[in-house]
mmCIF file of C-alpha atoms in Angstrom:
data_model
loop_
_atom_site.group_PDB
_atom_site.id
_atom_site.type_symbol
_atom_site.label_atom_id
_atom_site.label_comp_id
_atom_site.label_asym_id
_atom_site.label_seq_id
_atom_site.Cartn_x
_atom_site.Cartn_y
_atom_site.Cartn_z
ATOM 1 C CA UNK A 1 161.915 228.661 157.413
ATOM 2 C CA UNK A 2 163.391 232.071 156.502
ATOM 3 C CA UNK A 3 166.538 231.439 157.728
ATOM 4 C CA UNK A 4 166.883 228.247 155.788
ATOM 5 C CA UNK A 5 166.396 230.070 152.860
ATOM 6 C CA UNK A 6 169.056 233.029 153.664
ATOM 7 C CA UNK A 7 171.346 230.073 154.683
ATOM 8 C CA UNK A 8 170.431 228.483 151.498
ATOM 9 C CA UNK A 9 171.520 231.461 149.367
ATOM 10 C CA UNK A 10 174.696 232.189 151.335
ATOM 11 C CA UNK A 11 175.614 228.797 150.145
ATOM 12 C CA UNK A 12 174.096 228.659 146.676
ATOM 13 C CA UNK A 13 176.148 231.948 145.685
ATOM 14 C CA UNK A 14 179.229 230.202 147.511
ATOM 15 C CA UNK A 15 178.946 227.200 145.313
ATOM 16 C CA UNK A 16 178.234 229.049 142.257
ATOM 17 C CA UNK A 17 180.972 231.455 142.372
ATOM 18 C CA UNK A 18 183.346 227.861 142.535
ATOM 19 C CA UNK A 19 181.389 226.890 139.759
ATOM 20 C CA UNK A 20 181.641 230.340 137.930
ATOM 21 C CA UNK A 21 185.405 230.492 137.916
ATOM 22 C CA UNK A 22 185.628 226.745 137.417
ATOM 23 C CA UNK A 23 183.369 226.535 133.732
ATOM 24 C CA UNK A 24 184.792 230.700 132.829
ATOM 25 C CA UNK A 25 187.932 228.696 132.932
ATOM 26 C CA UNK A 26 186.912 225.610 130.942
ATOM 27 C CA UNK A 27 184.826 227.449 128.560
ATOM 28 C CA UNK A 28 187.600 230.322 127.990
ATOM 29 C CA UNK A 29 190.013 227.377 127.084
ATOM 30 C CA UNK A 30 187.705 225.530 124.654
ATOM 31 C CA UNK A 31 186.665 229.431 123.106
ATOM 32 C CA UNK A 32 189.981 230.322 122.527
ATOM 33 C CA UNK A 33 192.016 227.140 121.680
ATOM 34 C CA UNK A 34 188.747 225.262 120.188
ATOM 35 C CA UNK A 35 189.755 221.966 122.787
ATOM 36 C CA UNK A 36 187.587 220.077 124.954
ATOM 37 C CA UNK A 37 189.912 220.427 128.295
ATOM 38 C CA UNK A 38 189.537 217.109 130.188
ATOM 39 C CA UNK A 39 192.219 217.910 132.203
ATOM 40 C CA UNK A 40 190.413 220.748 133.934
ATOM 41 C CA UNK A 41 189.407 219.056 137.178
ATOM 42 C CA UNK A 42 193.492 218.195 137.979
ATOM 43 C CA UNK A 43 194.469 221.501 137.122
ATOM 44 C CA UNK A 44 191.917 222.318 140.114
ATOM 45 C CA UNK A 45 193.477 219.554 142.144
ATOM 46 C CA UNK A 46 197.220 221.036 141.475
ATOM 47 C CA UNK A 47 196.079 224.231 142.712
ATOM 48 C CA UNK A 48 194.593 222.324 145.832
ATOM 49 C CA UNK A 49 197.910 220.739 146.482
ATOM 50 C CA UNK A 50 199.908 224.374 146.223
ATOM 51 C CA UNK A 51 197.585 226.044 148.346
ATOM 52 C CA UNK A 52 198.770 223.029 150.498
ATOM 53 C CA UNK A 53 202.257 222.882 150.106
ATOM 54 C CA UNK A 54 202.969 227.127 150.406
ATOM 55 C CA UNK A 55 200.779 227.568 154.011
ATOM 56 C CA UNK A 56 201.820 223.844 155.837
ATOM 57 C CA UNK A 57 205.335 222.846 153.597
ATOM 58 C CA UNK A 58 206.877 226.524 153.434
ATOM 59 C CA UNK A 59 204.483 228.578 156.268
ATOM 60 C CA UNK A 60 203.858 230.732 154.253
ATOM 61 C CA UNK A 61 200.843 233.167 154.386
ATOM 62 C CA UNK A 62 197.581 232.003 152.732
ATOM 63 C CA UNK A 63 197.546 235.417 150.296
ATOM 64 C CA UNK A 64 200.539 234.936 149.450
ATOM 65 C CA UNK A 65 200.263 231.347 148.498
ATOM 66 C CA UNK A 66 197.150 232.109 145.943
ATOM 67 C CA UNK A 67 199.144 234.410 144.747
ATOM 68 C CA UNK A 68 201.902 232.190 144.015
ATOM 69 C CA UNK A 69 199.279 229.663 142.645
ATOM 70 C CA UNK A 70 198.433 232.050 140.452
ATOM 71 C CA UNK A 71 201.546 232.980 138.796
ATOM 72 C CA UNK A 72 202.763 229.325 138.804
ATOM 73 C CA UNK A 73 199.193 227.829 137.065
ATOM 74 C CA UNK A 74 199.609 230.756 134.557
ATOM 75 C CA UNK A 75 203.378 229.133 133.519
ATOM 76 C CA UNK A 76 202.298 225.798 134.049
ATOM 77 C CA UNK A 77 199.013 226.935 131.706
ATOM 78 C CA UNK A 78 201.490 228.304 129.403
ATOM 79 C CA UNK A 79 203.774 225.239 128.928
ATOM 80 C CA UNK A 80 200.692 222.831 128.782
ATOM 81 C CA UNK A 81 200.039 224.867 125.213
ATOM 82 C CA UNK A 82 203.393 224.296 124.370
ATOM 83 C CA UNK A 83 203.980 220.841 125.009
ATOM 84 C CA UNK A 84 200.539 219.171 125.161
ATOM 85 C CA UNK A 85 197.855 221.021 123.005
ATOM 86 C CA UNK A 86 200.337 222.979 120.115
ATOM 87 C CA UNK A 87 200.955 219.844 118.100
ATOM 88 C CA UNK A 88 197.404 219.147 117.945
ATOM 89 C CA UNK A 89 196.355 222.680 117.404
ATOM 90 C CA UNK A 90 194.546 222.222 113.824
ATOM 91 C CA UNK A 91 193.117 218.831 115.217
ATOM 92 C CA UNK A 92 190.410 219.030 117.895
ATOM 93 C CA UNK A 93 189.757 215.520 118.291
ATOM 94 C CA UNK A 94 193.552 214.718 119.275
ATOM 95 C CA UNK A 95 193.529 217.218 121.114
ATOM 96 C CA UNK A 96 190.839 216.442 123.434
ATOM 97 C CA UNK A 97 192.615 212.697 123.495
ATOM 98 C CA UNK A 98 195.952 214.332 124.679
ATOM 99 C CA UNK A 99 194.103 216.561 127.215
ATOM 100 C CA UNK A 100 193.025 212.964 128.642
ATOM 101 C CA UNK A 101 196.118 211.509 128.843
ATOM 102 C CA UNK A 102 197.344 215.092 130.587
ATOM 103 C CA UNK A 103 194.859 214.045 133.116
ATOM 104 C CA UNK A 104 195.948 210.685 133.901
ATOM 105 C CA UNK A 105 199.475 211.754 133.953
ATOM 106 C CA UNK A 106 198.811 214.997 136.636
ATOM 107 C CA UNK A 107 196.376 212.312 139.230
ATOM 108 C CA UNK A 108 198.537 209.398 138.787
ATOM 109 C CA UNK A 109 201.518 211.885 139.560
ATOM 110 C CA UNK A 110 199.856 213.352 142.540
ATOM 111 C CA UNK A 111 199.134 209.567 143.644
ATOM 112 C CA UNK A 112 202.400 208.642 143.740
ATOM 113 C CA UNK A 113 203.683 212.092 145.295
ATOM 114 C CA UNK A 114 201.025 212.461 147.723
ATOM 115 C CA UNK A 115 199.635 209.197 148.384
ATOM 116 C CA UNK A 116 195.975 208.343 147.928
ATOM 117 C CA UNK A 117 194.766 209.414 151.213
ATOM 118 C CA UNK A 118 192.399 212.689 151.617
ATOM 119 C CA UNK A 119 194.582 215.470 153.943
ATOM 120 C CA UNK A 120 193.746 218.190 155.762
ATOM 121 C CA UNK A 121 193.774 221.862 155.091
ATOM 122 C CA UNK A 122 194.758 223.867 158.170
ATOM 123 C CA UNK A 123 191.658 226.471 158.666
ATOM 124 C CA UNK A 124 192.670 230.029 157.803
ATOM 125 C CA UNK A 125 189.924 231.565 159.545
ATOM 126 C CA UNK A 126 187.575 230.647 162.588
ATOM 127 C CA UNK A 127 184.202 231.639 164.325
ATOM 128 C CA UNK A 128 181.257 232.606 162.549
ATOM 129 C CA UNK A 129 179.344 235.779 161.457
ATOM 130 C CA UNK A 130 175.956 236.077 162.945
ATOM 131 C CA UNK A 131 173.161 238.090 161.568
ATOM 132 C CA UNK A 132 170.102 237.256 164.001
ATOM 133 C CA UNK A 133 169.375 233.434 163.878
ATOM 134 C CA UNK A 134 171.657 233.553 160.411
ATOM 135 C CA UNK A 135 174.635 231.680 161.028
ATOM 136 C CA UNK A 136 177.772 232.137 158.517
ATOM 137 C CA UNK A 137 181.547 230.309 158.881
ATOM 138 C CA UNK A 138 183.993 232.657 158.591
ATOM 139 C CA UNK A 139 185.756 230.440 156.658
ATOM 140 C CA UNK A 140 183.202 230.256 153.871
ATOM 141 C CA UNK A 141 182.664 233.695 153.985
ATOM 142 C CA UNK A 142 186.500 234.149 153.263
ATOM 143 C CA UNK A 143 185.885 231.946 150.204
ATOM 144 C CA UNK A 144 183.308 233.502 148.931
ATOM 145 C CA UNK A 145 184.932 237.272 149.273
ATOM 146 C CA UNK A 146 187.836 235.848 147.795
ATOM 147 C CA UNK A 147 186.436 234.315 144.729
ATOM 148 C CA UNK A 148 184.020 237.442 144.362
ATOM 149 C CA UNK A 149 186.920 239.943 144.049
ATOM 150 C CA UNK A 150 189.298 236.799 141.770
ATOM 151 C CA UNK A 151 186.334 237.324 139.446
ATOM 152 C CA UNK A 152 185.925 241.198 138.925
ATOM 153 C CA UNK A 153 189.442 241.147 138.361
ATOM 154 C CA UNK A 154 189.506 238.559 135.737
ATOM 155 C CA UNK A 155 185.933 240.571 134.621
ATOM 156 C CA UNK A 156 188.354 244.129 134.580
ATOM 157 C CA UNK A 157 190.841 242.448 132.434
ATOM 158 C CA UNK A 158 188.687 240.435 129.751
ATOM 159 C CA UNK A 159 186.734 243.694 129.665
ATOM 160 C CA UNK A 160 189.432 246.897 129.854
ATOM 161 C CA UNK A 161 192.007 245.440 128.702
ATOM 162 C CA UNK A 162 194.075 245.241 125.338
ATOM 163 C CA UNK A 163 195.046 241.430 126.412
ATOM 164 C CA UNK A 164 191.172 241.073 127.180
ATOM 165 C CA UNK A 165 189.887 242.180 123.752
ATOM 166 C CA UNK A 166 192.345 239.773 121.766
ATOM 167 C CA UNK A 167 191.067 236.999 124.160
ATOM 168 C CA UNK A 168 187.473 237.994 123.441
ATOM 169 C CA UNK A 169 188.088 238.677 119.537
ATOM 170 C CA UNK A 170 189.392 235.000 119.090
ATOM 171 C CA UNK A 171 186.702 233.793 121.196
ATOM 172 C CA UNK A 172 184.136 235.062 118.761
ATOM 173 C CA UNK A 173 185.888 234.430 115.379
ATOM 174 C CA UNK A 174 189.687 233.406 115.527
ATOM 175 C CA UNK A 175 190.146 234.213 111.372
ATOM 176 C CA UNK A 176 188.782 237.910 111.513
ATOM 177 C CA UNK A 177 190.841 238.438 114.902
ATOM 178 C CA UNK A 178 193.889 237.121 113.128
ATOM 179 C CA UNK A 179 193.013 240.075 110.411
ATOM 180 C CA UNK A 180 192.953 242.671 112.802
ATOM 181 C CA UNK A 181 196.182 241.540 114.440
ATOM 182 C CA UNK A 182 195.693 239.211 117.225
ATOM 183 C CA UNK A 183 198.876 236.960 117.291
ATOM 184 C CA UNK A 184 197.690 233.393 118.118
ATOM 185 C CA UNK A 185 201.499 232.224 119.130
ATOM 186 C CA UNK A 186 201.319 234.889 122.101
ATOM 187 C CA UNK A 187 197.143 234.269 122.986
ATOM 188 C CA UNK A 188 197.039 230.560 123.178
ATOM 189 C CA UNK A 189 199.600 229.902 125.916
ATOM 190 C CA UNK A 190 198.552 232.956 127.809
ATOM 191 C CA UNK A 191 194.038 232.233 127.338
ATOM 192 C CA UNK A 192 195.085 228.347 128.316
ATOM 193 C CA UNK A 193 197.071 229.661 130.789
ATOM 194 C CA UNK A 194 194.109 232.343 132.516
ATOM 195 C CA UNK A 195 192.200 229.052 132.196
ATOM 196 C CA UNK A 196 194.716 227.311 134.064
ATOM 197 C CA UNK A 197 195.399 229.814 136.771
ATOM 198 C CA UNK A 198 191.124 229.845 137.699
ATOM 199 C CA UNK A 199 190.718 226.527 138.169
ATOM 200 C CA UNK A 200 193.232 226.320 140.143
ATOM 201 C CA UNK A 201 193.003 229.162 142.176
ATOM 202 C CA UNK A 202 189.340 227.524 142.695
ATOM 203 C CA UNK A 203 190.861 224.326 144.016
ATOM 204 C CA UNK A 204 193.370 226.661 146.555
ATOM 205 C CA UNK A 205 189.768 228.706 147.481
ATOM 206 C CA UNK A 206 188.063 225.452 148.410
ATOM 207 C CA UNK A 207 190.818 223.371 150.241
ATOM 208 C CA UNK A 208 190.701 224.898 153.580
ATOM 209 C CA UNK A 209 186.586 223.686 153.051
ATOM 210 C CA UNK A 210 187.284 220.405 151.849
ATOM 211 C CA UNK A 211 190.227 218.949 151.989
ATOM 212 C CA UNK A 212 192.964 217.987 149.550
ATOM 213 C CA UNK A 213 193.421 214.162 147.622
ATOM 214 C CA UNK A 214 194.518 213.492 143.773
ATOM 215 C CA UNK A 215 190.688 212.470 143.074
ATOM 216 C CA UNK A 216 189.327 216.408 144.157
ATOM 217 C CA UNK A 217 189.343 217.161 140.729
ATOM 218 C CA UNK A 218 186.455 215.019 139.231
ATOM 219 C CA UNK A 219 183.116 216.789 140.660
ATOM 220 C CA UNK A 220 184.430 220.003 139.717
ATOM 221 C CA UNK A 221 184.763 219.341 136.319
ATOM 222 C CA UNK A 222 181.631 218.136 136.144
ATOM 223 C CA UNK A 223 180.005 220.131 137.428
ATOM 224 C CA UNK A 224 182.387 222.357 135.050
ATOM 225 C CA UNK A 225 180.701 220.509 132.034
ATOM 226 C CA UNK A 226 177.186 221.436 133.073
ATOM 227 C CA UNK A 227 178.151 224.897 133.534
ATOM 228 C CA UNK A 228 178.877 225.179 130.068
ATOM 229 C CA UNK A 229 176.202 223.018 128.659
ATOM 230 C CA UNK A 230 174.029 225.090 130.485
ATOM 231 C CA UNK A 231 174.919 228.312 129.798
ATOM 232 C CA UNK A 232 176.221 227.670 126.089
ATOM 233 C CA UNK A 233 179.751 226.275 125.340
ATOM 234 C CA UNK A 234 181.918 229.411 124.391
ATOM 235 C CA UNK A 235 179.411 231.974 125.925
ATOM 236 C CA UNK A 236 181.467 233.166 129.477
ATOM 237 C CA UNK A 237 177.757 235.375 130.039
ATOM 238 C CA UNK A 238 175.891 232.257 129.798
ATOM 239 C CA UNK A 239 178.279 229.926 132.173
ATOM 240 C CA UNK A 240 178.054 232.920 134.547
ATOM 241 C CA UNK A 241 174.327 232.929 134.342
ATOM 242 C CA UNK A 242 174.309 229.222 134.500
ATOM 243 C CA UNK A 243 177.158 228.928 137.437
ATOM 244 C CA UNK A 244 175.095 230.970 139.738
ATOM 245 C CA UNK A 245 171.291 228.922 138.868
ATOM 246 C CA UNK A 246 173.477 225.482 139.115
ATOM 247 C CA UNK A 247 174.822 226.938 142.665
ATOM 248 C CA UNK A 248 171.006 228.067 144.030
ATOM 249 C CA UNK A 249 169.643 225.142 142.575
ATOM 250 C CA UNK A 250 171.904 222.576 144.560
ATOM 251 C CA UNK A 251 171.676 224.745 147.880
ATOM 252 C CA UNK A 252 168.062 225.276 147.647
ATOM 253 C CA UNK A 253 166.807 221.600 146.638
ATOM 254 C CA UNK A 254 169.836 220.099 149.056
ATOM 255 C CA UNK A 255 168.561 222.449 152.140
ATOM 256 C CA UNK A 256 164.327 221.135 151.631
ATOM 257 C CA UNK A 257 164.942 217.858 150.122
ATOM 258 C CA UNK A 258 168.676 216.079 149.565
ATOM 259 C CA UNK A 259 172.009 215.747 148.256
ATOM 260 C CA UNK A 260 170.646 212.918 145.635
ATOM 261 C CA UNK A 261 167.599 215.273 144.300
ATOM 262 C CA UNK A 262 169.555 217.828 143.772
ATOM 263 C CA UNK A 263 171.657 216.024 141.176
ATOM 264 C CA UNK A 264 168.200 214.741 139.715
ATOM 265 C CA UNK A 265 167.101 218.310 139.458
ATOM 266 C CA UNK A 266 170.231 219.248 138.150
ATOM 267 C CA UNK A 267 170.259 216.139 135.489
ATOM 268 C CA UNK A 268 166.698 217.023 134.769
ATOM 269 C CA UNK A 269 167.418 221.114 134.408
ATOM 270 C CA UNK A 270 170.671 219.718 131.673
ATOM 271 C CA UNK A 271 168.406 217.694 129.719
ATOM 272 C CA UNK A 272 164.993 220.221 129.826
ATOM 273 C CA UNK A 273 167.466 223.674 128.328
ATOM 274 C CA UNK A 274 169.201 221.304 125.892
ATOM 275 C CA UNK A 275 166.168 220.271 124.327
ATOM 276 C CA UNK A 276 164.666 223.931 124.492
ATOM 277 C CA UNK A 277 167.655 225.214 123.620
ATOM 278 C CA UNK A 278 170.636 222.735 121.840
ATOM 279 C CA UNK A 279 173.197 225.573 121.912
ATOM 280 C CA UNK A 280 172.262 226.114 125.229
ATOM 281 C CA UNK A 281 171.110 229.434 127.332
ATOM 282 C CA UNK A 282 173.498 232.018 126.074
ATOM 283 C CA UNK A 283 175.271 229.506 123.675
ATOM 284 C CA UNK A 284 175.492 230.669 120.182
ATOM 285 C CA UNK A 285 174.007 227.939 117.011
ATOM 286 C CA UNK A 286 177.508 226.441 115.863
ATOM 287 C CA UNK A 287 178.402 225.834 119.592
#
């Protein structure tokens, strides 16, 4: 029994730091730009497919590929403002609609690139760590170091930074940030394109573990959307708070019971905090 619960945490916290970077992503989009990002989930599957493309297309090393996904989801981020979201800027509901379209535009694209088919991910690492009768893949272990240190760097620059404060000013009130300087023409492409770069540098984490097709990106952002529900939408404390729980819960309930309670727990955890809490945990009243 106790080492189904260790192995139960090792993959809670593995699921909820996907989750974590996934919603901080999602939720630093909406806080910033004040749009509903439906596009999310194929931004995660575009990272999925570089990941794939720099380590079996172009051999080259899986670091330096997430690196590369990085940089190119930031531009790709960065255009997406440009050409998608800026003409829609002052109207959230079009905006959301054109975020939708974006979405059926990236899958359908990857359909007819890629084909429908799931494909492999080579795996970067093999064996397992063993801690007594506490069994962990290598490979997951990689993901979840990975992610961990993604995340304290993104924490490092919302925090320390001057880029970080602007980000964090408009987040909390876009016409007193404006005031005190924050240009909205430089922030927008570069917050939507942060947002960008984690989700997809989630989708290049998880492809060695899952595989790669144009449809990866749907239970992510889902599970995206419950993040922030949870947690509060615009609060990046409350989807970390609520990224981690969501994680646990799905490990823990999936481990003792199964896959299909856990989404009924999860459901029923949703609908209990919203009508505790509307805004939800963290999430402020006009949320």
């Amino acid at each position: 029994m106790s080492f189904l619960i260790a192995q139960s945490l090792i993959n809670g916290i593995i699921l909820g730091t996907l989750y974590l970077m996934m919603a901080i992503g999602f939720t630093l989009v909406f806080g910033v730009m004040r749009v509903v990002n439906f596009a999310h989930g194929e931004f995660y599957m575009i990272g999925a497919f570089m990941a794939l493309i720099g380590v079996t297309w172009l051999g080259l090393p899986y670091a330096v590929t997430l690196a590369l996904t990085v940089g190119l989801a930031v531009l790709l981020g960065a255009l997406t403002e440009r050409l998608v979201f800026r003409p829609f800027r002052s109207d959230e509901l079009s905006g959301m609609i054109a975020s939708l379209g974006l979405a059926m535009i990236l899958q359908n694209g990857a359909l007819l690139f890629f084909g429908p088919d799931p494909q492999a991910f080579p795996s970067m690492v093999s064996g397992v760590f063993r801690w007594g009768a506490l069994i962990v893949p290598k490979s997951r272990a990689l993901t979840l170091g990975v992610g961990v240190v993604i995340l304290i760097g993104f924490y490092f620059l919302l925090m320390h930074t001057r880029f970080g404060r602007g980000l964090r000013a408009l987040v909390q009130d876009q016409q007193v940030a404006t005031l005190y300087g924050v240009r909205l023409e430089l922030m927008y492409p570069l917050g939507l394109g942060l947002g960008v770069a984690l989700a997809a540098v989630a989708g290049g984490l998880m492809a060695p573990l899952f595989g790669v097709s144009p449809f990866i990106g749907a239970t992510p952002l889902l599970k995206a959307f419950i993040v922030v529900i949870l947690g509060g939408l615009g609060s990046i404390p409350g989807a970390a708070l609520a990224a981690i729980l969501l994680g646990l819960i799905e490990s823990f309930v999936s481990s003792f019971i199964s896959a299909s309670a856990a989404d009924i727990v999860t459901f029923a955890l949703v609908v209990g905090v919203l009508l505790l809490r509307p805004s939800g945990i963290l999430g402020r009243g006009e949320a």
